[in-house]
XYZ file of N, CA and C in Angstrom:
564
model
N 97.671 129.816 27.809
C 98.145 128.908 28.798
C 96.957 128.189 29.408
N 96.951 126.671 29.459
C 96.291 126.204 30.168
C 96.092 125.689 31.497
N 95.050 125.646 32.441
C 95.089 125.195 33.623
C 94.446 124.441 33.944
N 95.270 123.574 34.757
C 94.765 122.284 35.247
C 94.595 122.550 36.623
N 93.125 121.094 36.782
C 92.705 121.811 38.273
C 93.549 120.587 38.837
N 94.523 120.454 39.842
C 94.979 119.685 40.545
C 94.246 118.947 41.698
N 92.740 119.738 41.996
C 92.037 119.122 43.099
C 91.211 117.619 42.606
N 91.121 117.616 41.353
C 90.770 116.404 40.444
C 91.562 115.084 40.857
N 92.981 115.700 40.469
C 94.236 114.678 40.584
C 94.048 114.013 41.772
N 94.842 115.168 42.543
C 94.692 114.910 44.234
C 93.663 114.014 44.894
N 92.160 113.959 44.159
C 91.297 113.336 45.063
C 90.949 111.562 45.007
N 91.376 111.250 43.816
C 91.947 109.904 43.662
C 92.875 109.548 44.622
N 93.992 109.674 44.722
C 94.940 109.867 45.392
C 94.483 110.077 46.984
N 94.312 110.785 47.266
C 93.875 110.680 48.869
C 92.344 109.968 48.896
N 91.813 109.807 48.177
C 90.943 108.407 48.401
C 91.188 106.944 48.564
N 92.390 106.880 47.808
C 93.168 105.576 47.971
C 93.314 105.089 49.013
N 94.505 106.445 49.681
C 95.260 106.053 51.116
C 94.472 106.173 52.028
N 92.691 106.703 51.586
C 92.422 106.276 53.025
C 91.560 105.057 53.209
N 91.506 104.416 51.615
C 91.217 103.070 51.242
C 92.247 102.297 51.871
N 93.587 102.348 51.801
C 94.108 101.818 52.721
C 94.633 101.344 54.028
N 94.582 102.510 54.588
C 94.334 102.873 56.507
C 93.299 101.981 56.498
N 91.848 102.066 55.969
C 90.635 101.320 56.582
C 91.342 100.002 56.461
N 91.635 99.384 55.035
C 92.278 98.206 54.982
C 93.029 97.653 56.213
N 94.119 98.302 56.302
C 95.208 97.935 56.959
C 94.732 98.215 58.420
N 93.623 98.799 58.896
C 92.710 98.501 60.235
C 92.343 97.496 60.836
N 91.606 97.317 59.666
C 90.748 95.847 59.424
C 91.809 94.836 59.892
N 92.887 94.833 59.055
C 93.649 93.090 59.124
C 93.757 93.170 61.045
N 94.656 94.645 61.170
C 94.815 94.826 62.629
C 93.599 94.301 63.816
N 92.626 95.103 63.554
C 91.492 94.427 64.333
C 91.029 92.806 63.815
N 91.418 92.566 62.960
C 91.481 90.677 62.718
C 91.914 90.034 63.516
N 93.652 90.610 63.033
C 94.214 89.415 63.625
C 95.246 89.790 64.728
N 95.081 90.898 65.387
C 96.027 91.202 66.641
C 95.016 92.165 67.285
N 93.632 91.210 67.982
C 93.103 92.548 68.790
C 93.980 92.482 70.516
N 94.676 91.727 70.978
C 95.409 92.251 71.969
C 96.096 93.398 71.777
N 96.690 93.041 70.618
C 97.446 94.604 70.165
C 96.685 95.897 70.032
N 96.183 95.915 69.455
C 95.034 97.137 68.889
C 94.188 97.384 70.146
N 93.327 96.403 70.739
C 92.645 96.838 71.730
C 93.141 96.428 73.260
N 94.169 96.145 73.606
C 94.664 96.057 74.528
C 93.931 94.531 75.000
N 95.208 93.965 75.520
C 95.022 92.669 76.601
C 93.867 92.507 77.320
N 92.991 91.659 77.491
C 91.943 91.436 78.602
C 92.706 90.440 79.520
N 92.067 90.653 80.847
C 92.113 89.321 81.451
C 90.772 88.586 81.688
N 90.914 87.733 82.312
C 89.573 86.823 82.943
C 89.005 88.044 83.768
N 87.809 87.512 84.887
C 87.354 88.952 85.230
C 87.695 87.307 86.512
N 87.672 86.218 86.400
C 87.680 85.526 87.749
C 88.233 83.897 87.468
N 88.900 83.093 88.348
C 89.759 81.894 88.217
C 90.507 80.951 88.982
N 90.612 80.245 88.840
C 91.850 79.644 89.528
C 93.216 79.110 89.024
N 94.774 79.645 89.564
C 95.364 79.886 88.967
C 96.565 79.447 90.063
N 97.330 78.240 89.201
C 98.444 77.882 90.100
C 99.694 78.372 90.180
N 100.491 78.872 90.621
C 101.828 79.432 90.462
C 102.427 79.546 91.549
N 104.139 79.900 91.457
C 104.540 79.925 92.370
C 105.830 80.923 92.502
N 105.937 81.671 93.549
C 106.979 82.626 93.679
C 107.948 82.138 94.086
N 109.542 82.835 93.092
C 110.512 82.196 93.885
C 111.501 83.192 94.666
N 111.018 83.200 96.143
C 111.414 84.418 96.482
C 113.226 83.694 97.493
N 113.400 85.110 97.600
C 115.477 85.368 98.343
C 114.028 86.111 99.779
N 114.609 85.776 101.145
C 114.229 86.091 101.992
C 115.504 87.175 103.010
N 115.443 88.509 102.953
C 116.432 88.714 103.657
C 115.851 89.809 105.415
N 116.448 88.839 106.184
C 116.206 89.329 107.580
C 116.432 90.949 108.147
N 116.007 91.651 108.657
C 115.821 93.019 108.504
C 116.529 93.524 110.261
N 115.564 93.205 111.097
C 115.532 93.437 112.494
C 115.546 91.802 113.047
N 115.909 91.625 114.156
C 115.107 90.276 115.231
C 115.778 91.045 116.726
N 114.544 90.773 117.253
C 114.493 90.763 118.538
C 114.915 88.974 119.386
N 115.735 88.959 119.826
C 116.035 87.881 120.711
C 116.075 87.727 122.366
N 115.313 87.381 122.728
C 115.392 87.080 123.991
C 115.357 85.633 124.682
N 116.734 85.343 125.419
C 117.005 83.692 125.204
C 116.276 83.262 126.126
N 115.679 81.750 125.760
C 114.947 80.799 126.192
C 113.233 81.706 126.424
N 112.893 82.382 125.458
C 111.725 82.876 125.628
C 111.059 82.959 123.798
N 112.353 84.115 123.060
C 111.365 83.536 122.209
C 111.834 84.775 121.288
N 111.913 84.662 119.975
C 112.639 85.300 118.656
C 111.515 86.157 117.662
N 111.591 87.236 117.575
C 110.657 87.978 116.246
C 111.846 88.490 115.356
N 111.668 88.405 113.993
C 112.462 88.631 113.051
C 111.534 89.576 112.099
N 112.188 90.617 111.499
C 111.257 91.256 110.760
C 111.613 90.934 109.155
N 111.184 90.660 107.935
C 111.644 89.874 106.603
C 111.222 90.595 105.950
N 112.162 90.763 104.898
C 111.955 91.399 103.259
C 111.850 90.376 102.497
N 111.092 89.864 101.782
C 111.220 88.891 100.370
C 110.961 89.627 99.128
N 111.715 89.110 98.453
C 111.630 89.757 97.271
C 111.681 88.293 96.181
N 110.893 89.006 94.936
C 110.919 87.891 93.788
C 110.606 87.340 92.657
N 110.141 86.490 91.883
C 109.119 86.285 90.656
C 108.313 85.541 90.752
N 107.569 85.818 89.600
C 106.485 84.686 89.784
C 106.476 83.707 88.695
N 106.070 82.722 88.684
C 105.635 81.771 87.102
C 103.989 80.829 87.365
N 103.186 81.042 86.522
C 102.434 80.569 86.337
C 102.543 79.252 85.906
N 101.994 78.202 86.586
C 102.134 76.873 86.039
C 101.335 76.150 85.165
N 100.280 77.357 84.450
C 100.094 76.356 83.694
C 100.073 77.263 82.059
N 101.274 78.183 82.462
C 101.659 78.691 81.332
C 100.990 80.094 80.844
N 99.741 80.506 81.932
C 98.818 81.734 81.527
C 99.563 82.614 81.544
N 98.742 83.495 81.143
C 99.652 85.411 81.930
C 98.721 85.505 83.513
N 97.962 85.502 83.595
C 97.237 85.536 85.382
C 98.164 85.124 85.950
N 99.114 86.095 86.880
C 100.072 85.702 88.210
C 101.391 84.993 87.418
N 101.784 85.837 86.034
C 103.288 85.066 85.483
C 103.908 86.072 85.579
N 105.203 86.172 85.576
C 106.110 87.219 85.148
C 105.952 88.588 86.181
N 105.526 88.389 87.409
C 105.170 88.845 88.037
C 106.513 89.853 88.819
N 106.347 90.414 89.678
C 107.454 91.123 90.965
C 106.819 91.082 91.925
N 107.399 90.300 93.001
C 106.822 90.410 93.955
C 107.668 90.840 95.546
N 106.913 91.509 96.443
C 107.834 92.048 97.470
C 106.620 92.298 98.631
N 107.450 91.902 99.905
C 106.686 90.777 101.069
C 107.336 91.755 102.016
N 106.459 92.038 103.053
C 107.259 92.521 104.310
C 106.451 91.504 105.147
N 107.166 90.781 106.635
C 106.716 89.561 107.158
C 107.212 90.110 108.385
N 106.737 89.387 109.625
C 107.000 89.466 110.842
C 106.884 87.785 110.516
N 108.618 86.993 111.648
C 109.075 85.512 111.654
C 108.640 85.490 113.229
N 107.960 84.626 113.715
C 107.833 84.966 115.866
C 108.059 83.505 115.605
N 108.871 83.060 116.526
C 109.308 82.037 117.454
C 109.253 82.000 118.785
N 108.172 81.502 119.394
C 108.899 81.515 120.925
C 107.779 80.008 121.668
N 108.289 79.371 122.185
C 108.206 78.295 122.752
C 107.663 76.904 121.259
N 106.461 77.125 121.740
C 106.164 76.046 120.621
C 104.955 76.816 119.326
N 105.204 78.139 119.842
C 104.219 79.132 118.596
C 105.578 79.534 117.538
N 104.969 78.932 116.060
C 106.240 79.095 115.396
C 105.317 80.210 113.997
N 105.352 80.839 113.453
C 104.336 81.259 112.344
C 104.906 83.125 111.966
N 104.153 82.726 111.174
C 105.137 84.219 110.026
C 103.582 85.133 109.594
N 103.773 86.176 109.855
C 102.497 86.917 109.033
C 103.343 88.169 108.125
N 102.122 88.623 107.129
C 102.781 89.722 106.393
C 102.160 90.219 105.203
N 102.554 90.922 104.587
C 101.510 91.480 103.602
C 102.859 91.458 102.287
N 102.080 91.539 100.972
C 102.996 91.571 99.976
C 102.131 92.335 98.633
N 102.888 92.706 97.597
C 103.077 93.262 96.551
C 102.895 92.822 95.088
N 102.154 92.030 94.239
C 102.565 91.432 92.753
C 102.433 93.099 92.334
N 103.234 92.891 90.909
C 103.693 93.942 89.937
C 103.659 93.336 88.507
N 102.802 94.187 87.725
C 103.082 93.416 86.305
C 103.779 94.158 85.635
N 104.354 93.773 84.695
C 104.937 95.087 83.344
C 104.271 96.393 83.218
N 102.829 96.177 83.257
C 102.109 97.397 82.787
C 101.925 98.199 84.460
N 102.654 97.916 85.634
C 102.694 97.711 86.915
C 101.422 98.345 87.106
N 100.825 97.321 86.919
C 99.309 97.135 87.751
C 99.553 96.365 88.728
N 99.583 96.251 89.936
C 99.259 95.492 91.542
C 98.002 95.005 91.803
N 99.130 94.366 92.677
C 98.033 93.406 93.524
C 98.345 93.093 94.892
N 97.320 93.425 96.240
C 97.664 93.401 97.002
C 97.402 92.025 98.186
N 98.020 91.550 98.884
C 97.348 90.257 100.105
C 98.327 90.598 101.262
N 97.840 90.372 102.364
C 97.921 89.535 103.335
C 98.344 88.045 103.469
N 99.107 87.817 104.554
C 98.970 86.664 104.620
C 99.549 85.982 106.117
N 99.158 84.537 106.361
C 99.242 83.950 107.739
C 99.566 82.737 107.583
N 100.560 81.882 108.217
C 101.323 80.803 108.405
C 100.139 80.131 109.478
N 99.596 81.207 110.091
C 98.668 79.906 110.962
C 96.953 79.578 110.114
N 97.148 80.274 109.229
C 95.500 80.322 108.467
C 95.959 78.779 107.364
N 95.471 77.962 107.924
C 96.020 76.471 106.859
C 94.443 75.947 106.418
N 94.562 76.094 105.032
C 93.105 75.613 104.187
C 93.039 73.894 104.138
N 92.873 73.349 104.907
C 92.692 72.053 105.160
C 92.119 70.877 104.518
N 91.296 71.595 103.450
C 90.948 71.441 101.976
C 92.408 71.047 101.009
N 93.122 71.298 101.271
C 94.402 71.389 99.929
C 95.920 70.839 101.124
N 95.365 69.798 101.305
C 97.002 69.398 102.539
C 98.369 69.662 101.579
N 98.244 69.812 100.531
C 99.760 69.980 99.827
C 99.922 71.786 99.911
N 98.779 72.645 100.430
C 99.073 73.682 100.457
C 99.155 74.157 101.837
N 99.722 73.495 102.467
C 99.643 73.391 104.043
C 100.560 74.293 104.998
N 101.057 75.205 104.455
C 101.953 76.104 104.952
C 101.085 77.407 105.542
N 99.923 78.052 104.869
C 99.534 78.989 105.152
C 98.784 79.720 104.001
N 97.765 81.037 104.353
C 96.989 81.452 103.324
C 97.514 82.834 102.875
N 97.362 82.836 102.112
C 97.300 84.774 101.167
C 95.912 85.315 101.336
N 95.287 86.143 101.806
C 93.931 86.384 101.011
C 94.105 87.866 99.943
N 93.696 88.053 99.539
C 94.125 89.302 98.244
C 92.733 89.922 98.735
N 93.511 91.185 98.673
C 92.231 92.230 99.446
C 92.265 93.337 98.452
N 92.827 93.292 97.198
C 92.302 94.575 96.419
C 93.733 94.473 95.133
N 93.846 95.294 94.193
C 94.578 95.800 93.169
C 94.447 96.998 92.466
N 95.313 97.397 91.657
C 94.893 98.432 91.178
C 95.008 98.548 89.390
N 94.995 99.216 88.667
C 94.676 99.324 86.913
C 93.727 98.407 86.745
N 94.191 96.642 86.035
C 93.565 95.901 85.721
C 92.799 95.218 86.885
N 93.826 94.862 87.740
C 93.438 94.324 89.067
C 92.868 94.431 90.321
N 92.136 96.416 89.324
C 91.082 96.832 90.463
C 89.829 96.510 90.722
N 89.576 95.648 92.059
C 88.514 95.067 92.480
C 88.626 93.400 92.784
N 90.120 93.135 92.679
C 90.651 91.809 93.233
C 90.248 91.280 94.322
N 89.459 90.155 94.543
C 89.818 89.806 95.846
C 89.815 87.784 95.938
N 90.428 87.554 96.466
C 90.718 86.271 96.605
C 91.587 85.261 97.196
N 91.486 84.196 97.966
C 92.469 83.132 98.835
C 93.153 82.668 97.974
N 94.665 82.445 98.153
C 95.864 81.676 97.772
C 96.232 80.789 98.881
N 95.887 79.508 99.330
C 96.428 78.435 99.916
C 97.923 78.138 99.423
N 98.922 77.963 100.303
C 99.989 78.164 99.724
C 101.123 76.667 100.455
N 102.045 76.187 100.249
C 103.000 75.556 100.000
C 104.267 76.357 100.773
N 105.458 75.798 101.207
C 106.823 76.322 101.525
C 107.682 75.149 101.290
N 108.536 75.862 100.488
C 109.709 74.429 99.822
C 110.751 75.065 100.170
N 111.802 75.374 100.865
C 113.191 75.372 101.407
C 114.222 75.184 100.125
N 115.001 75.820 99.785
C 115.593 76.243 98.979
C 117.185 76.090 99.787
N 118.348 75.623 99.014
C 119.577 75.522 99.607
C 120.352 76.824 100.310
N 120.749 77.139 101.381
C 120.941 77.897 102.136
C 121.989 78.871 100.910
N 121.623 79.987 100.824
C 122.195 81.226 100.557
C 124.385 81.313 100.755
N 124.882 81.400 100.090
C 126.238 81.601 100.475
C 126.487 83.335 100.777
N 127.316 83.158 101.354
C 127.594 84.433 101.779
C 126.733 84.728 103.221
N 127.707 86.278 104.101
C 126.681 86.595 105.271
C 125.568 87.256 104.815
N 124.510 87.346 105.918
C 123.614 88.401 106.010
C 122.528 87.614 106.126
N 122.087 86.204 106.479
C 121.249 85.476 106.711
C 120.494 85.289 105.854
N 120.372 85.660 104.416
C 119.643 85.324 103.562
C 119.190 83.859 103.378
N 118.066 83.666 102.714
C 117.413 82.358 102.446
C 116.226 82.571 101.578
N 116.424 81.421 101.183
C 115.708 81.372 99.621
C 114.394 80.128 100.056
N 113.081 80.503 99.202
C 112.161 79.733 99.537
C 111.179 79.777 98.107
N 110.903 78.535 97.422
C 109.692 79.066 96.467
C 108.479 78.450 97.239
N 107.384 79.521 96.790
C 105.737 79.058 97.731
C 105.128 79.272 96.471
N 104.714 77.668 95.819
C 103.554 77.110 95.099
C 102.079 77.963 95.943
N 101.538 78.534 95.184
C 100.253 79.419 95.457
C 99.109 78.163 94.620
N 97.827 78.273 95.309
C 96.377 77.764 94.376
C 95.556 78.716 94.580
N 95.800 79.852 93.213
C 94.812 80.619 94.014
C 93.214 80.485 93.290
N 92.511 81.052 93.962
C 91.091 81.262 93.792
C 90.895 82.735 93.757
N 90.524 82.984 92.441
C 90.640 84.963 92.298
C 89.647 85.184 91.724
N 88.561 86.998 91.874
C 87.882 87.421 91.036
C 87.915 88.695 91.335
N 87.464 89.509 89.893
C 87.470 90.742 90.011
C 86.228 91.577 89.321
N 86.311 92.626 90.437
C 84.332 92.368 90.346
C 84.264 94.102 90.140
């Protein structure tokens, strides 16, 4: 009876396939390194977009002929306008203090972006802080004071816009607003 050594056979054979893995690496690191090595972003930019947020009223304090604080939830998306991923496809969620009282009218508050891979991003922001530089962004500023995964070490001003949106049907005071952002961002 004769015997054959099968480790002969075999080593053709698993030399191949791992002729092919390297192959089929290669094309991968060619031609899809987002895929393979994960997404980069910019490390810094400027980047126009705009959230289109539902505003819904929480608390208000009223006291007549003196003067109104409202406390606000916004919630919403984002789109990048000039088609990037920086600040698209975003989630965003706003807690605001609304004060009214005589002729001081202005909103402050802090908010939330969220990406898919929910990495954040965090700002501030003020209805009386107006970048005077950008009169079409004349509503008030964001400044971004930090993020976290990709967006750790964010910091940067969003001069921002308020466009009024057709009043909400139904109760509960809701209202709708999109705010065109210009922002100026880096991450360091």
């Amino acid at each position: 009876m004769q015997t054959i050594n099968l480790n002969i056979i075999a080593a053709p054979a698993a030399a191949m396939t791992l002729v092919k893995a390297a192959l089929l690496s290669g094309v991968l690191l060619a031609f899809a390194p987002g895929i393979v090595l994960g997404q980069s972003i910019e490390k810094k930019g400027t980047t126009p977009y705009v959230t289109h947020f539902i505003f819904r009223p929480l608390m208000s304090i009223d006291i007549a002929d003196l003067g109104t604080a409202t406390s606000l939830e916004a919630v919403g998306t984002t789109e990048n306008m000039k088609g990037e991923k920086m600040f698209d496809k975003m989630s965003a969620h706003c807690t605001a203090l609304s004060v009214a009282s005589g002729d001081k009218k202005y909103i402050d508050g802090a908010c939330v972006l969220a990406d898919n891979d929910g990495d954040k991003i965090f700002s501030t922001f003020d209805t009386r802080d107006v970048d005077k530089s950008q009169p079409d962004m004349g509503c008030g500023t964001h400044i971004i004071t930090g993020g976290t995964g990709k967006y750790a070490g964010i910091t940067g001003s969003e001069p921002f816009a308020c466009i009024a949106m057709p009043a909400l049907s139904g109760p509960g005071g809701y209202t709708a607003m999109d705010i065109p952002h210009n922002t100026t961002w880096e991450i360091k």
